[in-house]
XYZ file of C-alpha atoms in Angstrom:
699
model
C -21.095 -27.551 -26.005
C -24.492 -28.918 -26.867
C -26.076 -29.165 -24.250
C -24.716 -26.317 -22.786
C -25.922 -24.988 -25.783
C -29.747 -26.375 -25.137
C -29.674 -25.738 -21.865
C -29.004 -21.951 -22.343
C -31.624 -21.841 -25.019
C -34.263 -23.055 -22.814
C -32.823 -21.399 -19.488
C -33.541 -18.609 -21.911
C -37.322 -19.363 -22.481
C -38.205 -20.437 -19.087
C -37.107 -16.141 -17.583
C -38.652 -14.772 -20.542
C -41.830 -16.302 -20.365
C -42.022 -15.092 -15.631
C -42.671 -11.147 -15.275
C -41.515 -8.973 -17.047
C -41.641 -6.267 -15.179
C -41.917 -5.943 -11.804
C -40.101 -4.642 -8.764
C -35.375 -4.390 -8.447
C -34.588 -6.722 -5.058
C -31.739 -4.953 -3.587
C -29.504 -8.013 -5.668
C -30.176 -6.538 -9.054
C -27.241 -4.651 -10.944
C -28.191 -1.720 -10.510
C -28.362 -1.642 -7.034
C -24.729 -3.283 -7.593
C -23.671 0.269 -8.995
C -23.902 0.840 -4.405
C -21.411 -0.801 -4.068
C -18.387 -0.090 -6.423
C -16.168 1.510 -4.776
C -12.695 0.553 -4.884
C -9.656 1.945 -3.202
C -7.202 -1.533 -5.035
C -6.126 0.646 -7.104
C -5.007 3.720 -5.812
C -5.360 3.428 -2.169
C -7.773 5.581 -1.819
C -11.932 5.364 -2.408
C -13.019 5.308 -6.086
C -15.593 4.797 -7.937
C -15.119 2.049 -10.587
C -16.981 3.613 -13.454
C -14.562 6.794 -13.057
C -10.884 4.542 -12.643
C -8.671 4.633 -15.388
C -7.223 1.801 -14.999
C -8.380 -1.677 -15.616
C -9.852 -3.920 -12.500
C -12.460 -6.473 -11.199
C -14.982 -5.709 -8.723
C -17.343 -8.609 -7.245
C -19.745 -8.137 -5.698
C -20.590 -10.337 -1.964
C -24.298 -9.993 -3.305
C -22.634 -12.049 -6.529
C -20.493 -14.810 -4.105
C -23.351 -15.717 -2.436
C -25.556 -16.136 -5.022
C -23.015 -17.915 -6.539
C -22.517 -20.100 -3.721
C -18.429 -20.412 -4.104
C -17.372 -20.462 -0.767
C -13.030 -20.378 -1.171
C -10.827 -17.588 -3.164
C -10.019 -19.120 -5.944
C -13.605 -20.422 -7.026
C -14.566 -16.613 -6.776
C -11.974 -15.511 -10.136
C -11.973 -18.567 -11.407
C -15.240 -17.646 -13.270
C -13.852 -13.630 -14.240
C -12.050 -12.387 -17.054
C -9.057 -12.596 -17.367
C -8.818 -14.639 -14.410
C -7.760 -18.317 -14.210
C -6.548 -20.879 -11.061
C -3.487 -22.676 -13.476
C -2.964 -26.033 -12.311
C 0.613 -27.008 -11.633
C 2.273 -29.977 -14.147
C 1.490 -32.383 -11.036
C -2.505 -33.010 -11.085
C -4.054 -32.418 -8.085
C -1.363 -30.249 -6.044
C -1.961 -26.652 -5.701
C -3.704 -23.595 -8.395
C -1.729 -20.786 -9.167
C -3.652 -17.426 -10.133
C -3.423 -16.292 -14.097
C -4.036 -12.573 -14.219
C -3.269 -11.695 -18.774
C -1.250 -14.159 -18.712
C 1.225 -13.723 -15.920
C 2.406 -16.382 -13.251
C 0.630 -16.155 -10.150
C 4.510 -15.457 -8.035
C 3.813 -11.887 -9.253
C 0.217 -11.639 -8.046
C 0.634 -9.587 -4.721
C -2.262 -10.996 -2.307
C -3.809 -8.883 0.123
C -6.703 -8.568 3.188
C -7.403 -5.150 3.749
C -4.776 -3.681 1.697
C -1.792 -5.719 4.068
C 0.445 -8.564 2.052
C 0.009 -12.839 3.485
C 2.559 -14.950 2.707
C 3.291 -18.314 2.415
C 4.919 -19.270 -0.395
C 6.941 -22.558 -0.083
C 7.627 -23.485 -4.041
C 5.791 -19.710 -6.341
C 2.160 -20.649 -5.611
C 0.178 -18.700 -3.117
C -3.011 -21.365 -2.235
C -6.468 -19.518 -2.827
C -8.420 -21.674 -1.432
C -7.228 -21.950 2.770
C -8.589 -17.964 2.073
C -12.784 -18.349 3.230
C -15.422 -15.736 1.951
C -18.020 -15.892 4.306
C -17.002 -12.951 5.937
C -16.483 -10.488 2.817
C -17.476 -7.620 1.484
C -16.196 -7.654 -2.406
C -13.123 -8.430 -4.008
C -11.166 -6.601 -5.872
C -8.385 -7.789 -8.829
C -5.967 -4.303 -10.450
C -4.496 -5.959 -13.509
C -1.046 -5.185 -15.223
C 2.095 -3.886 -12.466
C 1.631 -2.408 -9.479
C 4.792 -1.883 -8.188
C 3.705 1.336 -7.644
C 1.737 1.588 -5.289
C 2.817 -1.956 -3.482
C 5.881 -3.076 -4.318
C 7.442 -6.575 -4.910
C 5.285 -9.067 -6.134
C 2.572 -6.713 -7.547
C 4.914 -7.445 -10.711
C 1.448 -8.627 -12.967
C -1.728 -7.552 -10.394
C -3.057 -6.915 -7.598
C -6.016 -8.816 -5.483
C -7.215 -7.623 -2.130
C -10.029 -9.484 -0.029
C -12.801 -6.361 1.806
C -13.617 -7.782 4.867
C -17.282 -6.774 5.765
C -17.534 -3.876 8.815
C -21.056 -4.135 11.742
C -23.101 -1.094 10.342
C -26.670 -1.984 13.059
C -26.154 -1.271 16.358
C -28.554 -4.549 16.990
C -26.212 -7.809 16.925
C -26.815 -9.431 13.209
C -24.751 -12.651 11.638
C -25.802 -15.537 10.478
C -24.850 -19.501 9.998
C -25.070 -21.246 7.309
C -23.603 -25.223 6.741
C -22.949 -26.391 3.217
C -22.636 -29.341 2.624
C -21.128 -31.314 -0.803
C -20.067 -33.982 -3.275
C -17.156 -35.913 -1.005
C -18.751 -35.303 2.488
C -17.997 -31.510 1.733
C -18.364 -30.080 5.198
C -18.572 -26.126 5.322
C -19.592 -24.858 8.548
C -19.791 -20.844 8.905
C -21.022 -18.452 11.797
C -20.487 -14.557 12.095
C -21.646 -12.063 14.124
C -21.473 -8.000 14.022
C -22.925 -5.316 16.015
C -22.403 -1.124 16.108
C -22.383 0.659 19.199
C -22.783 4.336 19.455
C -18.396 4.699 18.469
C -17.661 0.585 18.791
C -18.261 -1.984 16.610
C -17.387 -5.980 16.355
C -17.225 -8.810 14.350
C -16.411 -12.320 14.527
C -16.217 -15.305 11.990
C -15.530 -19.040 11.828
C -15.700 -21.247 8.783
C -14.969 -25.440 9.190
C -14.291 -27.235 5.762
C -13.618 -30.270 5.925
C -13.583 -32.921 2.732
C -12.698 -36.959 2.545
C -10.660 -35.685 -1.156
C -10.983 -37.075 -4.413
C -8.506 -39.579 -6.582
C -7.636 -38.599 -9.897
C -5.344 -42.036 -10.666
C -6.398 -44.942 -8.348
C -3.918 -47.368 -10.579
C -1.277 -45.596 -7.613
C -0.943 -45.472 -4.760
C -2.897 -42.679 -2.709
C -5.061 -40.376 -2.767
C -4.807 -37.247 -5.324
C -6.348 -35.070 -2.509
C -6.063 -36.157 0.396
C -8.430 -35.604 3.260
C -7.994 -33.404 4.950
C -10.075 -30.251 7.728
C -9.029 -26.198 8.368
C -10.921 -24.175 10.953
C -10.143 -19.884 9.899
C -10.932 -17.916 12.527
C -11.177 -13.414 12.575
C -11.780 -11.144 14.863
C -12.332 -6.988 13.864
C -12.638 -4.040 16.419
C -13.391 -0.312 15.500
C -13.355 2.467 17.341
C -14.042 6.138 16.753
C -11.683 7.672 19.287
C -13.242 10.998 17.674
C -14.560 12.609 15.011
C -10.876 13.062 14.186
C -8.908 9.343 15.076
C -10.429 6.077 14.796
C -9.107 2.587 15.645
C -9.129 -0.907 13.242
C -7.722 -3.781 14.525
C -8.129 -7.247 13.566
C -6.930 -10.943 13.952
C -6.689 -13.472 11.514
C -5.871 -17.271 11.692
C -5.906 -20.990 9.428
C -5.480 -24.120 10.524
C -5.422 -27.365 8.227
C -4.911 -31.141 8.659
C -4.486 -33.317 6.059
C -5.443 -37.419 7.532
C -1.645 -39.087 4.718
C -0.783 -41.351 8.191
C 1.446 -42.073 8.883
C 2.938 -39.015 7.996
C 2.821 -35.390 8.732
C 1.113 -32.165 7.072
C -0.070 -28.925 8.965
C -0.687 -25.873 7.695
C -1.017 -22.278 9.419
C -1.135 -18.784 9.085
C -1.074 -15.793 11.349
C -2.381 -12.110 10.530
C -2.112 -9.569 13.398
C -3.791 -6.038 12.131
C -3.882 -2.057 14.202
C -4.710 1.808 11.795
C -5.732 4.647 12.750
C -6.912 6.871 10.317
C -6.176 10.697 11.776
C -8.579 13.062 9.896
C -6.889 16.723 11.477
C -8.693 18.613 8.500
C -11.022 17.631 5.601
C -8.433 17.966 3.479
C -5.710 15.731 5.144
C -6.094 12.557 5.705
C -3.468 10.277 7.046
C -2.952 6.138 8.286
C -1.002 4.897 10.421
C -0.545 0.383 10.214
C 1.477 -1.485 12.140
C 1.551 -5.294 10.540
C 2.438 -8.998 11.242
C 1.914 -11.912 9.472
C 3.340 -14.964 10.117
C 3.391 -19.303 7.968
C 4.123 -22.269 8.983
C 4.296 -25.857 7.608
C 4.855 -29.383 9.040
C 5.996 -31.262 6.618
C 7.177 -35.411 7.451
C 7.721 -37.940 4.775
C 7.819 -41.553 6.726
C 9.296 -45.117 5.661
C 5.655 -46.481 5.966
C 7.945 -49.564 7.205
C 10.841 -48.378 9.702
C 8.885 -45.017 9.995
C 12.237 -43.702 9.663
C 12.031 -39.905 7.917
C 12.739 -39.693 3.803
C 11.275 -35.945 3.945
C 11.012 -33.186 6.146
C 9.641 -29.825 4.901
C 9.230 -27.440 8.064
C 8.571 -23.919 6.685
C 8.574 -20.539 8.718
C 7.727 -17.657 7.094
C 7.476 -13.988 9.676
C 6.266 -10.613 7.960
C 6.591 -7.671 10.076
C 5.691 -4.207 8.439
C 4.999 -1.096 9.919
C 3.600 1.998 7.069
C 2.187 5.739 7.178
C 0.012 6.817 4.176
C -1.169 10.993 4.403
C -4.069 11.921 1.624
C -4.472 15.763 0.880
C -7.021 17.003 -0.781
C -5.551 19.449 -2.565
C -9.386 20.863 -4.556
C -12.243 18.858 -5.316
C -10.949 15.430 -7.809
C -6.847 16.357 -7.194
C -6.187 14.536 -4.173
C -1.855 13.855 -3.327
C -1.096 10.955 -1.359
C 2.351 10.211 0.189
C 3.481 7.024 1.996
C 6.307 5.119 3.538
C 6.888 2.441 5.082
C 9.529 -0.947 5.855
C 8.872 -4.539 5.393
C 11.261 -6.811 8.437
C 10.587 -10.762 6.620
C 12.590 -14.040 7.636
C 12.081 -17.718 6.918
C 13.781 -20.690 9.282
C 13.339 -23.970 6.466
C 14.149 -26.916 6.714
C 15.839 -26.565 3.326
C 18.069 -24.228 3.964
C 21.376 -23.623 5.889
C 20.872 -21.404 7.957
C 17.848 -19.033 9.132
C 17.165 -15.846 6.161
C 16.708 -12.174 7.013
C 15.130 -9.623 4.823
C 14.982 -5.955 5.596
C 13.204 -3.221 2.795
C 12.128 0.754 3.112
C 10.317 2.087 0.796
C 8.462 5.616 -0.140
C 6.028 5.795 -2.728
C 3.494 9.278 -3.552
C 1.174 9.385 -6.332
C -0.845 12.487 -7.879
C -4.400 12.288 -8.303
C -6.418 15.359 -10.062
C -8.290 16.267 -12.903
C -6.547 19.204 -15.004
C -10.511 19.817 -16.499
C -13.372 18.111 -16.083
C -13.517 15.055 -18.990
C -9.812 13.661 -17.895
C -8.901 11.732 -15.488
C -4.876 11.675 -14.501
C -2.701 9.723 -11.835
C 0.723 9.333 -11.550
C 3.082 8.251 -9.442
C 6.856 6.419 -7.917
C 7.510 4.345 -5.213
C 11.202 3.799 -4.307
C 12.454 -0.075 -3.230
C 15.539 -0.274 -0.501
C 16.221 -4.004 -0.317
C 19.372 -5.131 1.696
C 19.854 -8.073 -0.838
C 19.069 -6.345 -4.339
C 19.308 -3.618 -6.578
C 17.599 -0.377 -5.206
C 14.266 -0.300 -7.330
C 12.239 2.107 -8.509
C 8.701 1.459 -10.147
C 6.628 4.957 -11.666
C 3.232 4.700 -13.429
C 1.147 6.596 -14.933
C -2.791 6.137 -16.640
C -5.493 8.571 -17.720
C -8.748 8.723 -18.502
C -10.612 10.637 -20.483
C -14.515 10.650 -21.121
C -15.042 11.735 -24.797
C -18.449 11.736 -24.008
C -21.750 10.659 -20.614
C -20.972 6.720 -22.597
C -17.062 6.828 -23.819
C -14.274 6.454 -22.455
C -10.923 5.332 -23.319
C -8.790 5.484 -20.853
C -4.273 3.431 -20.913
C -1.868 3.064 -18.166
C 1.222 2.503 -18.284
C 3.266 1.064 -15.708
C 6.478 -1.465 -14.223
C 6.641 -3.973 -12.159
C 9.578 -6.199 -9.674
C 9.715 -8.354 -8.104
C 13.135 -9.633 -5.277
C 14.916 -12.999 -5.246
C 12.371 -15.118 -2.864
C 14.051 -16.557 -0.432
C 14.214 -19.655 -2.299
C 16.184 -18.576 -4.855
C 18.361 -17.416 -3.072
C 18.976 -19.443 -0.045
C 17.862 -23.418 -1.039
C 19.933 -26.386 -0.392
C 18.792 -29.307 -1.410
C 18.976 -32.743 -2.425
C 16.030 -34.716 -2.616
C 17.120 -38.105 -1.525
C 13.586 -39.707 -3.313
C 14.060 -38.471 -6.485
C 17.772 -40.043 -7.358
C 20.213 -37.478 -5.439
C 19.594 -34.269 -7.455
C 21.039 -31.339 -5.550
C 19.332 -27.505 -6.351
C 21.197 -24.458 -4.569
C 20.385 -20.801 -4.165
C 22.491 -17.945 -5.215
C 23.930 -16.607 -2.339
C 24.733 -20.696 -1.059
C 26.519 -22.308 -4.611
C 29.463 -20.766 -3.757
C 30.282 -23.097 -0.730
C 28.042 -25.200 -2.057
C 29.265 -26.316 -4.796
C 33.417 -26.344 -2.661
C 31.593 -28.554 -0.349
C 29.994 -31.436 -2.917
C 33.980 -31.488 -4.421
C 35.665 -32.117 -0.928
C 32.539 -34.740 -1.323
C 34.251 -36.095 -4.489
C 30.118 -35.942 -5.730
C 31.438 -33.985 -8.152
C 34.663 -33.701 -10.654
C 35.419 -29.340 -10.172
C 36.790 -30.600 -14.322
C 33.026 -31.135 -15.163
C 31.791 -27.737 -14.147
C 29.212 -26.481 -16.567
C 29.984 -23.057 -15.811
C 32.879 -20.804 -14.221
C 33.628 -21.300 -11.204
C 33.943 -17.178 -10.621
C 30.674 -16.457 -11.510
C 29.090 -18.781 -8.678
C 26.900 -17.349 -6.331
C 26.741 -13.624 -8.423
C 23.899 -11.303 -7.365
C 20.596 -12.211 -8.934
C 18.198 -9.559 -10.693
C 15.268 -7.581 -9.095
C 13.024 -9.459 -12.431
C 11.238 -6.438 -14.099
C 8.399 -5.993 -15.943
C 6.358 -3.604 -17.872
C 2.828 -2.677 -18.674
C 0.410 -1.345 -21.101
C -3.849 -1.075 -21.190
C -5.618 0.828 -23.719
C -9.347 0.774 -23.509
C -11.940 1.771 -24.021
C -15.777 1.299 -22.019
C -19.327 2.197 -23.287
C -21.522 2.822 -20.498
C -25.491 2.954 -21.557
C -28.582 2.710 -19.521
C -28.048 -0.997 -18.617
C -25.161 -2.034 -20.967
C -21.720 -1.603 -20.594
C -19.829 -3.083 -22.508
C -15.352 -2.802 -21.925
C -12.317 -3.470 -24.481
C -9.061 -3.189 -22.753
C -5.659 -3.725 -24.911
C -2.776 -5.127 -22.702
C 0.701 -5.759 -22.928
C 3.753 -6.428 -20.440
C 6.751 -7.268 -21.350
C 9.354 -9.153 -18.445
C 13.252 -8.956 -18.159
C 15.788 -10.519 -15.937
C 12.907 -13.318 -15.084
C 15.184 -15.969 -13.022
C 15.586 -19.436 -14.420
C 17.708 -22.588 -12.999
C 20.156 -24.300 -14.858
C 22.765 -26.453 -14.410
C 25.676 -26.581 -12.735
C 27.214 -29.788 -12.460
C 26.520 -33.444 -13.499
C 27.701 -35.330 -9.951
C 28.968 -38.624 -10.008
C 25.747 -40.553 -9.155
C 24.473 -39.192 -12.339
C 22.109 -36.803 -11.248
C 22.955 -33.085 -11.247
C 23.275 -30.125 -9.304
C 21.257 -26.887 -10.368
C 21.316 -23.055 -9.661
C 19.685 -19.843 -10.965
C 20.191 -16.738 -13.116
C 18.616 -13.665 -14.292
C 18.320 -15.570 -18.059
C 14.421 -14.874 -19.031
C 12.342 -11.624 -21.655
C 8.569 -13.048 -22.042
C 6.133 -11.163 -23.211
C 2.404 -11.378 -23.208
C -0.140 -9.590 -25.026
C -3.526 -9.862 -26.360
C -6.986 -8.592 -25.873
C -9.816 -8.518 -22.618
C -13.454 -8.155 -23.831
C -16.660 -7.595 -21.223
C -20.075 -6.774 -21.819
C -22.933 -7.061 -19.427
C -26.723 -6.640 -19.723
C -30.045 -5.956 -17.849
C -32.280 -7.316 -20.429
C -35.615 -6.734 -17.312
C -34.626 -5.268 -14.117
C -35.006 -8.420 -12.593
C -32.353 -10.179 -15.218
C -28.315 -9.720 -15.762
C -26.334 -11.514 -18.559
C -22.969 -10.792 -18.039
C -20.262 -12.305 -21.187
C -16.074 -11.908 -20.984
C -13.306 -12.338 -23.794
C -9.480 -13.398 -23.448
C -7.592 -13.249 -26.718
C -3.730 -13.677 -24.950
C -0.797 -14.571 -25.975
C 2.291 -15.925 -24.092
C 5.854 -16.396 -26.156
C 10.005 -16.188 -24.836
C 11.698 -14.100 -26.664
C 14.921 -16.312 -26.822
C 12.788 -18.443 -28.446
C 11.477 -17.186 -30.597
C 15.174 -15.925 -31.593
C 15.876 -19.759 -31.431
C 13.555 -20.630 -33.796
C 14.286 -18.505 -35.946
C 17.780 -18.799 -36.210
C 17.234 -22.643 -36.950
C 16.107 -24.257 -34.480
C 14.927 -28.617 -33.793
C 12.540 -30.408 -32.599
C 11.741 -34.792 -32.422
C 8.644 -35.647 -33.366
C 7.257 -38.391 -31.936
C 5.584 -40.544 -34.723
C 8.366 -40.752 -37.622
C 11.358 -40.702 -34.612
C 12.670 -37.658 -37.265
C 13.977 -34.178 -36.455
C 12.140 -31.137 -38.142
C 12.479 -27.270 -38.024
C 10.587 -26.101 -36.357
C 8.533 -22.334 -38.132
C 7.080 -19.028 -35.693
C 3.680 -21.235 -36.453
C 5.468 -24.179 -33.979
C 6.028 -23.051 -30.884
C 2.190 -23.275 -29.031
C 4.036 -20.521 -26.106
C 4.186 -21.010 -22.650
C 2.748 -23.269 -20.132
C -0.094 -23.389 -19.085
C -1.296 -19.849 -21.320
C -4.753 -20.843 -23.295
C -4.785 -18.354 -26.200
C -8.892 -18.715 -25.616
C -10.806 -18.433 -22.587
C -14.461 -16.973 -21.646
C -17.003 -17.620 -19.433
C -20.889 -16.349 -19.651
C -23.469 -15.769 -16.778
C -27.159 -15.140 -15.881
C -28.730 -14.201 -13.134
C -31.520 -13.806 -12.578
C -34.346 -12.800 -9.446
C -37.674 -13.989 -8.759
C -39.285 -11.220 -6.256
C -42.238 -12.419 -5.631
C -41.016 -15.913 -4.880
C -38.193 -14.827 -2.420
C -35.972 -16.862 -5.321
C -33.350 -16.566 -7.775
C -31.360 -18.492 -10.053
C -28.001 -17.910 -11.886
C -25.838 -20.503 -14.530
C -22.541 -19.286 -14.657
C -19.789 -20.436 -18.214
C -16.086 -21.603 -17.379
C -14.121 -21.177 -20.989
C -11.067 -22.469 -21.734
C -9.306 -23.162 -24.388
C -6.477 -26.422 -24.598
C -3.147 -25.505 -23.306
C 0.213 -27.407 -22.727
C 1.810 -28.248 -18.818
C 5.474 -29.279 -19.979
C 7.341 -30.127 -22.727
C 7.607 -33.099 -23.641
C 10.431 -33.749 -26.156
C 13.608 -32.328 -24.665
C 14.020 -29.126 -26.226
C 13.182 -26.189 -23.580
C 9.462 -25.203 -24.678
C 5.433 -26.107 -25.858
C 5.983 -26.751 -29.677
C 3.198 -28.538 -32.089
C 5.482 -31.916 -31.131
C 4.890 -32.312 -27.659
C 3.222 -34.565 -25.780
C 1.917 -32.889 -23.239
C -1.645 -30.958 -24.281
C -5.394 -30.770 -22.331
C -7.396 -30.660 -24.880
C -10.068 -27.264 -24.068
C -13.542 -27.647 -22.041
C -16.366 -25.779 -20.249
C -17.326 -26.033 -16.962
C -21.194 -24.707 -16.772
C -22.098 -24.396 -12.586
C -26.051 -23.830 -11.609
C -26.730 -22.132 -8.463
C -30.706 -22.007 -6.603
C -31.636 -20.459 -3.827
C -35.007 -19.278 -2.180
C -35.390 -16.959 1.210
C -38.447 -18.545 3.513
C -39.688 -16.340 6.230
C -37.343 -12.924 5.346
C -34.347 -15.350 7.516
C -34.372 -18.859 6.446
C -32.560 -19.399 2.555
C -32.081 -22.864 1.167
C -29.373 -22.887 -1.886
C -28.551 -25.749 -4.231
C -26.720 -26.080 -6.841
C -24.129 -28.073 -9.285
C -20.707 -27.254 -10.765
C -19.123 -28.248 -13.260
C -22.892 -29.588 -14.055
C -22.550 -31.933 -17.675
C -19.623 -34.097 -15.835
C -16.345 -32.746 -17.456
C -13.381 -34.749 -15.499
C -10.365 -35.139 -18.797
C -7.438 -36.649 -19.585
C -3.741 -35.574 -18.861
C -1.325 -36.818 -20.763
C 0.627 -38.401 -17.978
C -1.871 -41.150 -18.772
C 0.438 -44.265 -20.390
C -0.484 -47.890 -19.930
C 1.823 -47.694 -17.011
C 0.057 -45.698 -14.305
C -3.037 -46.383 -16.824
C -6.090 -42.626 -17.941
C -5.403 -39.958 -14.863
C -8.288 -37.498 -14.571
C -8.178 -33.522 -14.564
C -10.854 -33.161 -13.216
C -12.818 -35.094 -10.789
C -16.442 -34.516 -11.658
C -20.044 -33.415 -11.440
C -20.376 -31.593 -7.793
C -23.482 -31.526 -6.049
C -24.154 -29.308 -3.154
C -26.956 -27.849 -0.439
C -26.666 -25.006 1.979
C -28.579 -23.450 4.326
C -28.064 -20.528 5.583
C -30.190 -18.356 8.919
C -29.703 -14.196 8.860
C -30.194 -12.786 11.434
């Protein structure tokens, strides 16, 4: 950290020695205000500064200057948004918003959902960002507009539209540490009432190894392709058509094993404006996510483990907007979801279907007050119907000071895994996991096969197969905004209360010494805290920003257990010690403090820019080690706090050519995992310094 501070001081002195009063360029902070139109928060176009909700907008210019090429890299540098590792080092990261886990964050591309959560996390590294206009993040429950999985927030990737009648685009190649090769090409054109865009991206890497004492690599060598085509057609002044297709393919080199991943999206939408006050959208969306995984015996080539995953979603939707008058808009919509999943770990192919309607009124009862009230009703084929209301408001005390607040509910339906999983892990000693819909038949099968003794069931047999409830939440946000000139301060207090969270439980011991697990509604948790965002432009070509989040995330049942006298084993003395509330650290993978600091500087006379970004995360625990079911101060599973510093420098030559170099994790932080021991050796949590160079041709 000392080296980081010294670096900042040197950079600051260098920046201030440059010309102070020079002409603004298109990369300056002020010009970015033109891009700050957000769609995700209300499903209508709204200026970011006018929204009564906590929203983060990441512009294309910010992404390009940072040198990031994947969605997870972009999100990890934002306030209150963290990429969190699983307890297994090297597994895919999940995104966390306001302390809410990735299972409860809905991810969209141009307003339609992406799928492919084989174990809860959605791997955001599979989303290339070379052709996007901006990324929008709505924090807090958003089920009133988007339904299930939006219980904790929404991430929406907005792609670019063609603007010029001349063919334009770019081609670039990026080389990085670990033989990381990224090549992409995009082409755009708009001719009268027809527009199109094409985007191709290829990424490959040799991977890396954080556990050299163990067999295999932490991240295996891999390559992937992304193909995206979009077509725009203005049929008339009142009717416009849009269609897009996206295909992603990824393969890991894990010979003799097999690991492939495919993701297909097809999207068709008509925008119809019959009058100046009425706007309709007719939308049809289809997506298919497939994985093919096989683990083979290295000697006999016998299949030891197989996990084929084939998920499909078909969704038609209609939306209606009516402008009652200026600043007063009524929105209605409805749709149908049909979802199916074929998976090796399921006894049968399974399907869901649901119907939903939603409505929203966005109005200004008087000039300084904006209110948005809405609700959504979901009728599902498996779980109970859900009503998700939300209300928010923004009041402008002066032209510089505003207050905004929102209260909303969210829900997440039990997923396919929690309902239909029928899995016995032959490699892990033979434990079994049953989804709720198959656990009664599954237990009976094990009893009939003498793998379970009926007298040793941990639950009453009448409880098996009882329906799971949808997980639900209520989120509260209260924010204050100060904006004057080139300075903006955004403060947001938040609290999210969850109930009926789905957890695992032991159904019965097996005769081989392993256990049979099932799912149950049990946990009630909450996350609460404070977010602060500061932005300042001290002079025309320098922008500074800083963000901080204070987070408390607890299980209410655990706090009650501690209050009633819960004990934990002290690993140093071996004695049981009664815990106090201060001994309870909170939920796994949550840091009490996270922060970021960014400096963006443009030098117009050199056609160059530089930026430095710091991301800090305080210590966090990965899992319960002493067996009492939660993280406490006696657990030995904590990763120490750390800071990552990223640097990027770029220069434009002859108008069309740009060269960029950078370093991620500039000070080579690696860290040590708590899973390190004499047998495994030193296990790292980060691969260290990663350098990159990128050449771009704009035409």
